[in-house]
Short mmCIF file of C-alpha atoms and ligand atoms in Angstrom, two decimals:
data_model
loop_
_atom_site.label_atom_id
_atom_site.label_comp_id
_atom_site.label_asym_id
_atom_site.label_seq_id
_atom_site.Cartn_x
_atom_site.Cartn_y
_atom_site.Cartn_z
CA MET A 301 -18.76 -11.02 36.69
CA LYS A 302 -15.61 -11.13 35.41
CA GLU A 303 -16.83 -13.25 32.29
CA GLU A 304 -19.63 -10.35 30.92
CA LEU A 305 -17.92 -7.31 33.04
CA LEU A 306 -14.06 -7.45 31.58
CA ASP A 307 -13.00 -6.71 27.68
CA LYS A 308 -10.86 -9.29 27.09
CA LYS A 309 -8.11 -9.61 24.77
CA GLU A 310 -7.67 -13.25 23.45
CA ASN A 311 -5.25 -14.16 21.54
CA GLY A 312 -7.39 -14.71 18.19
CA TRP A 313 -5.67 -18.56 16.78
CA LYS A 314 -6.67 -20.24 20.35
CA GLU A 315 -10.64 -19.03 19.56
CA ILE A 316 -10.77 -20.70 16.01
CA ASP A 317 -10.64 -25.04 14.84
CA GLU A 318 -8.34 -26.10 12.01
CA GLY A 319 -11.10 -25.76 9.40
CA ARG A 320 -10.52 -21.63 9.52
CA LYS A 321 -6.35 -21.91 9.74
CA ASN A 322 -6.48 -23.94 6.85
CA GLU A 323 -9.24 -21.24 5.56
CA ILE A 324 -6.51 -18.57 6.83
CA PHE A 325 -3.70 -19.98 5.88
CA GLU A 326 -5.39 -20.68 1.88
CA PHE A 327 -6.54 -17.14 1.62
CA CYS A 328 -2.59 -16.08 2.74
CA LYS A 329 -1.23 -17.98 -0.29
CA GLY A 330 -3.65 -15.85 -2.90
CA TYR A 331 -2.63 -11.95 -0.58
CA MET A 332 1.36 -13.42 -1.12
CA ASP A 333 1.71 -14.47 -4.37
CA PHE A 334 -0.76 -11.58 -5.09
CA LEU A 335 2.08 -9.42 -3.68
CA GLY A 336 4.10 -10.85 -4.94
CA LYS A 337 3.48 -9.54 -8.82
CA ALA A 338 2.05 -6.12 -7.15
CA LYS A 339 5.59 -4.16 -5.85
CA ILE A 340 4.73 -0.76 -7.10
CA GLU A 341 1.40 1.23 -7.70
CA ARG A 342 0.89 0.29 -11.18
CA GLU A 343 2.40 -3.66 -10.41
CA PHE A 344 -0.58 -3.14 -8.12
CA VAL A 345 -3.59 -1.07 -10.17
CA SER A 346 -3.00 -3.34 -13.46
CA GLU A 347 -3.26 -6.36 -11.40
CA ALA A 348 -6.66 -5.60 -9.36
CA LYS A 349 -7.50 -4.85 -13.03
CA LYS A 350 -7.17 -8.63 -13.83
CA LEU A 351 -9.15 -9.29 -11.09
CA ALA A 352 -11.67 -6.87 -10.88
CA GLU A 353 -12.70 -7.47 -15.11
CA GLU A 354 -12.58 -11.91 -14.75
CA ASN A 355 -15.17 -10.89 -12.08
CA GLY A 356 -17.57 -8.61 -14.29
CA PHE A 357 -16.10 -5.03 -13.18
CA ARG A 358 -16.18 -3.46 -16.61
CA ASP A 359 -14.93 0.71 -16.57
CA VAL A 360 -17.12 3.13 -16.13
CA ASN A 361 -16.56 5.01 -19.28
CA SER A 362 -18.64 2.35 -20.99
CA PHE A 363 -22.02 2.50 -19.53
CA GLU A 364 -24.40 4.80 -20.76
CA THR A 365 -25.58 4.11 -18.06
CA LEU A 366 -25.54 2.10 -14.38
CA ASN A 367 -28.16 -0.11 -12.71
CA PRO A 368 -28.23 -1.54 -9.07
CA GLY A 369 -25.32 -4.60 -8.92
CA ASP A 370 -23.44 -3.04 -11.62
CA LYS A 371 -19.90 -3.51 -11.62
CA VAL A 372 -17.53 -0.99 -12.12
CA TYR A 373 -13.93 0.79 -12.22
CA PHE A 374 -11.98 3.55 -12.81
CA ILE A 375 -8.28 3.75 -13.37
CA ASN A 376 -6.71 6.88 -12.85
CA ARG A 377 -3.31 7.02 -14.27
CA GLU A 378 -1.67 3.50 -13.80
CA LYS A 379 -1.79 4.54 -10.47
CA SER A 380 -4.43 4.78 -8.21
CA MET A 381 -8.02 3.19 -8.74
CA TYR A 382 -11.94 3.58 -7.36
CA LEU A 383 -14.51 0.01 -7.49
CA ALA A 384 -18.04 0.31 -7.26
CA ILE A 385 -20.51 -1.77 -6.95
CA ILE A 386 -24.15 -0.05 -7.73
CA GLY A 387 -26.62 -0.44 -4.57
CA THR A 388 -29.94 -0.41 -4.86
CA GLU A 389 -30.82 2.10 -2.71
CA LYS A 390 -30.04 6.40 -3.43
CA MET A 391 -26.37 7.16 -3.40
CA GLU A 392 -28.33 10.40 -2.51
CA ASN A 393 -29.27 8.61 1.01
CA GLY A 394 -24.76 7.64 1.27
CA ILE A 395 -22.55 5.57 0.46
CA HIS A 396 -20.15 2.79 2.01
CA ILE A 397 -16.41 3.49 1.03
CA ILE A 398 -13.08 1.45 1.67
CA GLY A 399 -10.18 3.61 1.30
CA SER A 400 -6.49 2.36 1.15
CA HIS A 401 -3.14 2.82 -0.14
CA ILE A 402 -1.17 1.01 -2.63
CA ASP A 403 1.61 3.04 -2.02
CA SER A 404 4.81 2.03 -0.34
CA PRO A 405 8.48 3.60 1.26
CA ARG A 406 11.02 3.16 -1.67
CA LEU A 407 13.65 4.28 -3.04
CA ASP A 408 12.32 6.32 -6.74
CA LEU A 409 15.48 7.42 -9.21
CA LYS A 410 17.14 10.78 -9.45
CA PRO A 411 15.51 12.71 -13.16
CA ASN A 412 18.88 12.04 -14.35
CA PRO A 413 19.89 9.49 -12.46
CA LEU A 414 23.53 7.17 -14.07
CA HIS A 415 26.68 7.80 -13.07
CA GLU A 416 30.36 6.18 -13.05
CA ASP A 417 32.72 6.76 -10.20
CA GLY A 418 35.43 4.45 -9.11
CA GLY A 419 35.01 2.21 -11.97
CA PHE A 420 31.27 1.50 -11.22
CA ALA A 421 27.35 1.91 -12.52
CA TYR A 422 25.73 3.60 -9.68
CA PHE A 423 21.73 4.77 -9.71
CA LYS A 424 21.33 8.36 -8.18
CA THR A 425 18.29 7.44 -5.81
CA HIS A 426 15.45 10.46 -4.12
CA TYR A 427 13.82 8.57 -1.14
CA TYR A 428 10.06 8.42 -0.94
CA GLY A 429 8.29 8.55 2.47
CA GLY A 430 9.23 7.32 5.26
CA ILE A 431 12.10 4.25 5.43
CA LYS A 432 14.97 4.53 7.98
CA LYS A 433 18.20 4.93 5.89
CA TYR A 434 20.55 1.93 6.52
CA GLN A 435 17.39 -0.87 5.98
CA TRP A 436 18.04 -0.26 2.06
CA THR A 437 21.70 -1.31 2.48
CA ALA A 438 23.37 -4.97 1.54
CA ILE A 439 19.97 -6.11 0.51
CA PRO A 440 19.22 -7.03 -2.80
CA LEU A 441 17.31 -4.41 -4.71
CA SER A 442 14.62 -4.90 -8.10
CA LEU A 443 13.88 -2.23 -10.84
CA HIS A 444 9.93 -1.35 -11.31
CA GLY A 445 8.04 1.43 -13.28
CA VAL A 446 7.90 2.95 -16.42
CA ILE A 447 10.14 4.80 -19.26
CA VAL A 448 8.15 6.67 -22.15
CA LYS A 449 10.06 8.05 -25.19
CA THR A 450 9.39 10.89 -26.76
CA ASN A 451 6.17 9.68 -28.69
CA GLY A 452 4.84 8.45 -25.80
CA GLU A 453 6.02 5.10 -26.33
CA LYS A 454 5.58 3.57 -22.61
CA ILE A 455 8.04 0.59 -22.13
CA ASN A 456 7.50 -1.97 -18.80
CA VAL A 457 9.92 -1.70 -16.36
CA ASN A 458 10.78 -5.14 -13.80
CA ILE A 459 14.07 -6.72 -13.02
CA GLY A 460 15.46 -8.00 -10.19
CA GLU A 461 12.58 -10.08 -9.72
CA ASP A 462 12.92 -12.88 -11.32
CA GLU A 463 14.98 -15.98 -10.85
CA ASN A 464 17.84 -14.99 -13.59
CA ASP A 465 17.62 -11.08 -13.40
CA PRO A 466 19.93 -9.74 -11.55
CA ILE A 467 19.56 -8.44 -8.75
CA PHE A 468 21.09 -4.55 -7.65
CA THR A 469 22.74 -3.53 -4.20
CA ILE A 470 23.04 -0.91 -2.48
CA THR A 471 27.34 -0.87 -0.40
CA ASP A 472 27.57 -0.29 2.54
CA LEU A 473 31.23 0.62 5.01
CA LEU A 474 32.77 -2.39 6.24
CA PRO A 475 32.37 -2.95 9.81
CA HIS A 476 36.62 -2.65 10.53
CA LEU A 477 36.34 0.91 8.58
CA ALA A 478 33.26 2.37 10.58
CA MET A 479 34.43 3.33 13.64
CA GLU A 480 33.24 7.22 13.18
CA GLN A 481 29.73 6.53 10.80
CA MET A 482 29.00 3.66 13.48
CA ASP A 483 29.29 6.94 16.18
CA LYS A 484 27.07 8.49 13.96
CA LYS A 485 23.53 8.88 15.20
CA LEU A 486 21.07 6.06 13.42
CA LYS A 487 19.25 8.78 11.33
CA ASN A 488 22.62 9.40 10.17
CA GLY A 489 24.74 6.82 9.52
CA VAL A 490 23.48 6.56 5.73
CA GLU A 491 23.49 9.91 3.05
CA GLY A 492 20.52 9.98 1.89
CA GLU A 493 22.76 11.08 -1.26
CA ASN A 494 24.76 7.57 -0.76
CA LEU A 495 21.57 5.88 -1.68
CA GLN A 496 22.94 5.21 -4.62
CA LEU A 497 22.66 1.88 -6.50
CA LEU A 498 25.53 0.13 -7.71
CA VAL A 499 24.73 -1.38 -11.08
CA GLY A 500 27.31 -2.08 -13.11
CA SER A 501 31.26 -2.53 -13.35
CA ILE A 502 32.51 -3.91 -16.91
CA PRO A 503 33.71 -1.09 -19.24
CA LEU A 504 33.17 -1.46 -22.54
CA LYS A 505 36.04 -2.27 -25.31
CA THR A 506 36.55 0.90 -27.80
CA GLU A 507 39.72 0.85 -29.74
CA ASP A 508 40.42 4.22 -28.20
CA ASP A 509 40.01 3.76 -24.79
CA LYS A 510 42.63 6.49 -23.65
CA LYS A 511 40.06 8.78 -24.46
CA ILE A 512 36.99 7.90 -24.24
CA LYS A 513 35.72 7.94 -20.22
CA ASP A 514 33.00 6.96 -18.15
CA THR A 515 33.57 3.22 -20.58
CA VAL A 516 30.95 1.22 -17.79
CA LYS A 517 28.60 3.96 -17.84
CA LEU A 518 29.18 3.77 -21.42
CA ASN A 519 28.74 0.07 -21.44
CA ILE A 520 25.54 0.14 -19.09
CA LEU A 521 24.15 3.18 -21.57
CA ASN A 522 25.08 -0.05 -24.20
CA ILE A 523 22.55 -2.42 -22.62
CA LEU A 524 19.82 -0.07 -22.23
CA ASN A 525 19.88 1.42 -25.84
CA GLU A 526 20.06 -3.20 -26.71
CA LYS A 527 17.87 -4.30 -24.29
CA TYR A 528 14.99 -1.35 -24.46
CA GLY A 529 16.67 0.63 -27.26
CA ILE A 530 16.83 4.05 -24.57
CA THR A 531 19.38 6.37 -23.88
CA GLU A 532 19.88 8.28 -21.20
CA ARG A 533 17.80 10.91 -21.88
CA ASP A 534 15.25 8.95 -21.54
CA PHE A 535 15.61 8.59 -18.12
CA VAL A 536 13.85 12.44 -17.45
CA SER A 537 9.94 10.70 -18.54
CA SER A 538 10.56 7.36 -16.37
CA GLU A 539 9.16 6.47 -13.12
CA ILE A 540 11.10 3.52 -11.88
CA GLU A 541 11.24 2.18 -8.39
CA ILE A 542 14.00 0.58 -6.67
CA VAL A 543 12.40 -1.96 -3.94
CA PRO A 544 13.48 -5.33 -2.05
CA ALA A 545 14.09 -7.85 -4.60
CA PHE A 546 12.57 -10.56 -1.86
CA LYS A 547 9.24 -11.99 -2.44
CA PRO A 548 6.56 -12.72 0.49
CA ARG A 549 6.97 -15.81 2.58
CA SER A 550 5.44 -17.34 5.11
CA LEU A 551 7.37 -16.62 8.86
CA GLY A 552 7.76 -18.49 11.97
CA PHE A 553 8.01 -22.84 12.46
CA ASP A 554 4.49 -22.21 11.86
CA GLY A 555 3.59 -19.80 9.26
CA GLY A 556 1.06 -18.10 10.93
CA LEU A 557 2.71 -14.54 10.27
CA VAL A 558 3.28 -13.09 6.43
CA ALA A 559 6.92 -11.50 6.15
CA ALA A 560 6.80 -9.26 2.68
CA TYR A 561 7.89 -6.31 1.45
CA GLY A 562 4.86 -2.85 1.35
CA GLN A 563 2.28 -4.86 3.51
CA ASP A 564 1.35 -0.95 4.18
CA ASP A 565 -0.48 -0.56 2.98
CA LYS A 566 -0.91 -3.20 -0.07
CA VAL A 567 -2.44 -5.68 3.26
CA CYS A 568 -5.67 -3.42 3.00
CA ALA A 569 -5.80 -2.99 -0.08
CA TYR A 570 -6.01 -7.09 -0.49
CA THR A 571 -7.60 -8.04 1.32
CA SER A 572 -10.72 -4.87 0.56
CA LEU A 573 -10.62 -5.92 -2.88
CA LYS A 574 -11.10 -9.03 -2.26
CA ALA A 575 -14.19 -8.91 -0.26
CA MET A 576 -15.09 -6.28 -3.13
CA MET A 577 -15.29 -9.24 -6.04
CA GLU A 578 -17.64 -10.98 -3.58
CA LEU A 579 -19.90 -9.13 -2.79
CA THR A 580 -23.42 -9.67 -4.76
CA ASN A 581 -25.89 -7.33 -3.77
CA VAL A 582 -25.88 -4.34 -1.87
CA LYS A 583 -28.50 -1.52 -0.61
CA LYS A 584 -26.26 1.16 -0.02
CA THR A 585 -23.52 1.80 -3.19
CA ALA A 586 -20.39 0.15 -1.96
CA VAL A 587 -17.54 2.33 -3.07
CA CYS A 588 -13.26 0.02 -3.28
CA ILE A 589 -10.65 3.25 -2.73
CA LEU A 590 -6.44 2.04 -4.11
CA SER A 591 -4.89 5.28 -4.07
CA ASP A 592 -1.16 6.32 -4.01
CA LYS A 593 1.11 9.42 -2.58
CA GLU A 594 0.40 8.54 0.68
CA GLU A 595 3.43 7.89 1.75
CA ILE A 596 4.00 11.81 1.15
CA GLY A 597 1.11 13.81 1.83
CA SER A 598 -1.56 12.07 -0.46
CA MET A 599 -1.09 15.45 -2.73
CA GLY A 600 -1.52 15.30 -6.87
CA ASN A 601 -3.51 14.07 -8.90
CA THR A 602 -3.19 10.57 -8.15
CA GLY A 603 -3.30 10.97 -4.56
CA MET A 604 -6.36 11.30 -2.34
CA GLU A 605 -6.34 14.98 -2.07
CA SER A 606 -6.96 15.67 -6.45
CA HIS A 607 -10.72 15.99 -7.14
CA MET A 608 -10.67 12.76 -9.16
CA PHE A 609 -12.21 10.66 -6.75
CA ASP A 610 -15.23 13.22 -6.25
CA TYR A 611 -15.22 12.47 -10.74
CA PHE A 612 -15.61 9.30 -9.82
CA VAL A 613 -18.55 9.46 -7.56
CA SER A 614 -20.02 12.13 -10.08
CA GLU A 615 -20.36 10.07 -12.73
CA LEU A 616 -21.58 7.45 -10.65
CA LEU A 617 -23.79 9.67 -10.34
CA ASN A 618 -24.76 11.27 -13.87
CA LYS A 619 -24.90 8.02 -14.72
CA THR A 620 -27.55 5.70 -12.01
CA GLY A 621 -29.41 9.29 -12.89
CA GLU A 622 -30.10 10.55 -9.48
CA ASN A 623 -27.82 13.71 -9.80
CA ARG A 624 -28.36 17.79 -8.94
CA VAL A 625 -27.74 20.20 -8.41
CA ASN A 626 -25.08 19.99 -4.92
CA LEU A 627 -25.56 16.07 -5.10
CA LEU A 628 -22.27 14.86 -4.66
CA ASP A 629 -22.17 16.97 -1.30
CA LYS A 630 -24.94 15.79 0.14
CA VAL A 631 -23.58 11.93 -0.77
CA PHE A 632 -20.44 12.70 1.11
CA CYS A 633 -22.23 14.29 3.79
CA PHE A 634 -24.39 10.62 4.79
CA SER A 635 -22.04 8.58 3.68
CA LYS A 636 -19.80 6.09 6.08
CA MET A 637 -16.08 5.07 5.89
CA LEU A 638 -13.80 3.01 6.95
CA SER A 639 -9.93 4.63 6.40
CA SER A 640 -8.41 1.04 5.62
CA ASP A 641 -4.41 1.96 6.40
CA VAL A 642 -2.24 -0.66 8.68
CA ASP A 643 -1.50 0.10 12.54
CA ALA A 644 1.94 -0.21 14.43
CA GLY A 645 1.76 -3.66 15.58
CA PHE A 646 3.20 -4.16 19.65
CA ASP A 647 6.37 -5.05 19.55
CA PRO A 648 8.12 -7.33 22.76
CA LEU A 649 11.48 -5.55 21.85
CA TYR A 650 10.02 -2.14 21.84
CA ALA A 651 7.36 -2.06 23.97
CA ASN A 652 8.25 1.10 25.84
CA VAL A 653 7.15 3.17 22.83
CA SER A 654 3.64 1.75 23.53
CA ASP A 655 0.98 1.79 26.44
CA ALA A 656 0.17 -1.66 26.08
CA LYS A 657 -2.69 -0.96 27.24
CA ASN A 658 -3.42 0.71 23.72
CA ALA A 659 -1.90 -1.12 21.35
CA GLY A 660 -2.98 -3.16 18.60
CA TYR A 661 -1.60 -6.21 18.54
CA LEU A 662 -0.14 -9.21 16.00
CA GLY A 663 -2.76 -12.16 15.98
CA LYS A 664 -6.26 -10.29 17.83
CA GLY A 665 -7.82 -8.91 15.15
CA ILE A 666 -8.40 -6.23 13.17
CA SER A 667 -7.29 -2.61 14.45
CA LEU A 668 -9.32 0.00 14.76
CA ASN A 669 -7.43 3.99 15.18
CA LYS A 670 -10.58 5.91 16.37
CA TYR A 671 -8.01 8.95 15.90
CA THR A 672 -4.43 9.59 14.35
CA GLY A 673 -1.69 12.61 14.51
CA ALA A 674 0.30 13.56 16.73
CA ARG A 675 1.30 16.06 20.33
CA GLY A 676 -2.48 15.71 21.70
CA LYS A 677 -4.17 14.13 18.07
CA SER A 678 -2.99 17.53 16.18
CA GLY A 679 -4.54 16.68 12.26
CA ALA A 680 -6.67 13.76 13.01
CA SER A 681 -9.82 13.32 12.59
CA ASP A 682 -11.06 12.14 15.57
CA ALA A 683 -14.27 8.96 15.13
CA ASN A 684 -17.17 9.86 17.25
CA ALA A 685 -18.61 8.14 19.45
CA GLU A 686 -21.78 7.02 17.46
CA TYR A 687 -20.18 6.09 14.59
CA VAL A 688 -17.72 3.93 16.42
CA ALA A 689 -20.59 2.42 18.00
CA TRP A 690 -22.47 1.28 14.72
CA VAL A 691 -18.99 -0.08 12.93
CA ARG A 692 -18.93 -2.32 16.58
CA ASN A 693 -21.91 -2.71 16.07
CA MET A 694 -21.21 -4.76 12.66
CA LEU A 695 -18.08 -5.98 14.19
CA GLU A 696 -19.80 -7.70 16.62
CA GLU A 697 -23.19 -8.84 14.61
CA ASN A 698 -20.34 -10.58 12.13
CA TRP A 699 -18.79 -12.38 15.52
CA ILE A 700 -15.72 -10.67 12.93
CA LYS A 701 -12.15 -10.24 16.49
CA PHE A 702 -11.17 -6.68 16.68
CA GLN A 703 -9.18 -4.46 18.84
CA VAL A 704 -9.32 -0.55 19.20
CA ALA A 705 -6.04 1.32 19.45
CA GLU A 706 -3.88 4.22 19.07
CA LEU A 707 -0.12 4.89 17.61
CA GLY A 708 2.31 4.24 20.20
CA LYS A 709 2.70 6.39 23.56
CA VAL A 710 0.96 9.96 23.57
CA ASP A 711 3.91 12.02 22.81
CA ILE A 712 6.42 9.54 21.79
CA GLY A 713 5.46 9.85 17.39
CA GLY A 714 2.04 10.18 15.44
CA GLY A 715 1.18 9.29 12.45
CA GLY A 716 -2.09 9.81 9.54
CA THR A 717 -3.62 8.42 6.62
CA ILE A 718 -6.00 9.35 4.63
CA ALA A 719 -9.28 9.45 6.46
CA TYR A 720 -9.05 13.15 7.43
CA ILE A 721 -9.80 13.95 3.86
CA LEU A 722 -13.02 12.07 3.80
CA ALA A 723 -14.17 13.26 7.00
CA ASN A 724 -13.44 16.80 5.40
CA LYS A 725 -16.24 16.07 2.82
CA GLY A 726 -18.45 15.31 5.61
CA VAL A 727 -18.27 11.35 5.25
CA ASP A 728 -17.95 9.45 9.09
CA VAL A 729 -14.99 7.82 8.99
CA ILE A 730 -12.98 5.67 11.16
CA ASP A 731 -9.02 3.76 11.06
CA CYS A 732 -9.34 0.82 10.54
CA GLY A 733 -6.71 -2.14 9.32
CA VAL A 734 -3.76 -4.46 9.50
CA PRO A 735 -1.15 -4.66 13.05
CA VAL A 736 1.95 -4.75 11.09
CA LEU A 737 5.42 -4.75 12.96
CA SER A 738 9.04 -3.67 11.35
CA MET A 739 6.54 -1.15 9.58
CA HIS A 740 8.12 0.72 6.70
CA ALA A 741 11.49 -2.03 6.59
CA PRO A 742 12.08 -3.36 3.86
CA TYR A 743 10.36 -6.81 4.77
CA GLU A 744 6.88 -5.95 7.67
CA VAL A 745 5.34 -8.67 9.26
CA THR A 746 1.49 -8.98 9.88
CA SER A 747 -0.28 -11.95 11.70
CA LYS A 748 -1.49 -13.32 8.84
CA TYR A 749 -4.67 -14.74 10.68
CA ASP A 750 -5.44 -10.44 11.06
CA VAL A 751 -4.92 -10.97 7.04
CA PHE A 752 -7.83 -12.39 7.34
CA GLU A 753 -9.60 -10.65 9.80
CA ALA A 754 -9.35 -7.47 7.47
CA TYR A 755 -10.96 -9.44 4.80
CA ARG A 756 -14.12 -10.47 6.74
CA THR A 757 -14.69 -6.66 8.50
CA TYR A 758 -14.42 -5.10 4.91
CA LYS A 759 -16.75 -7.66 3.06
CA ALA A 760 -18.98 -6.98 5.77
CA PHE A 761 -19.34 -3.42 6.25
CA TRP A 762 -20.20 -2.94 2.65
CA GLU A 763 -22.87 -5.28 3.51
CA LYS A 764 -24.07 -3.44 5.96
CA ASP A 765 -27.43 -1.56 5.10
MN1 LIG B 1187 -0.30 3.13 6.07
MN1 LIG B 1188 2.94 4.38 5.57
#
């Protein structure tokens, strides 16, 4: 009776054989390689485009008409991307959407970043997303992004990842002199304005040394001018992100975990993208969203709140010849979605913030969040029981290991994803992703077991009628 009635929550590793374990490790090797090349949204989009084209996907704009089986993608301003495989059934009966985000917490350069102080050159920054500022000091950091000149010329920047590149860092106070700092609240220990990147220390030698100020800064500008042909003003039209210069690595003697920057939410983005690459004939049109700006509220024309996604789905309706007045609304009202975003993994060192009965555990499979929000589910899209049952059925049919959790104890905190945005259009949505330790830290931790179960989940979802 116990066997039948209790909801057992076994560790997934215990239930698989050596063959499956090898398959998981192999899959995660691909994941870590990809992540090492795709630390920011623009890089993710460019790698995803390459992968998609290798697998027969083409820009939706290059199609006059679309037919079942056609594979398309749409890139929005190099920072977000949608992919689709046209199903055999009409879209008005609903489509199957999986949506993740490819932006991650980081530091962005201020519009006027470069200055000199005390013989050092610095880049001023403004942090992006929810970070614990102290975690970003005294670690190796790299620069990624673009500088766009007034003539439209675009310069790609990627410094600090190659072994031969220099890296950058933000200094912190030595403990010997940190008495005052250590007495502060943790959140005030490092001021936002002090998140300044150390970028140089050698002054430019000039004939007329005494009259020229800020020669270290000048030297940096000289180097940048020689290397990229840019001047100080060109930073105004740049988007440069500062991210940890760590490579994704296997973690632990048994190698069962992945340590990497940006796994929120690139772990769900990668696993859904990979699943889409392997789909062949689908009945329901399969759509994959890789969105930007989730970490700062999904605003702007590359965020999920924008109308870009509506435009993309309308294009699919136009090109399949199915469109008619107001059909888009109907499509959304009959569609299903997995909002594929990471979940807070249960951390035994901080067990007191989680309800052990309702937490997502590493190594126990994909984690469903029926709702997110904070303080009485505020701001949440709460999945309907009927839809949760449909998703459960899909998981059980495919022997996929899953758990149902919520983000921390009641009134401890909370969070959100892009789920509510699609739910507000009428789509049935549930949050469904990989549990993570140290979420939003420079080095985040996931279980390889869960990464693979995420991939299996997304594939099964798109394949279900
Ligand atoms: Mn996320
Ligand atoms: Mn996040």
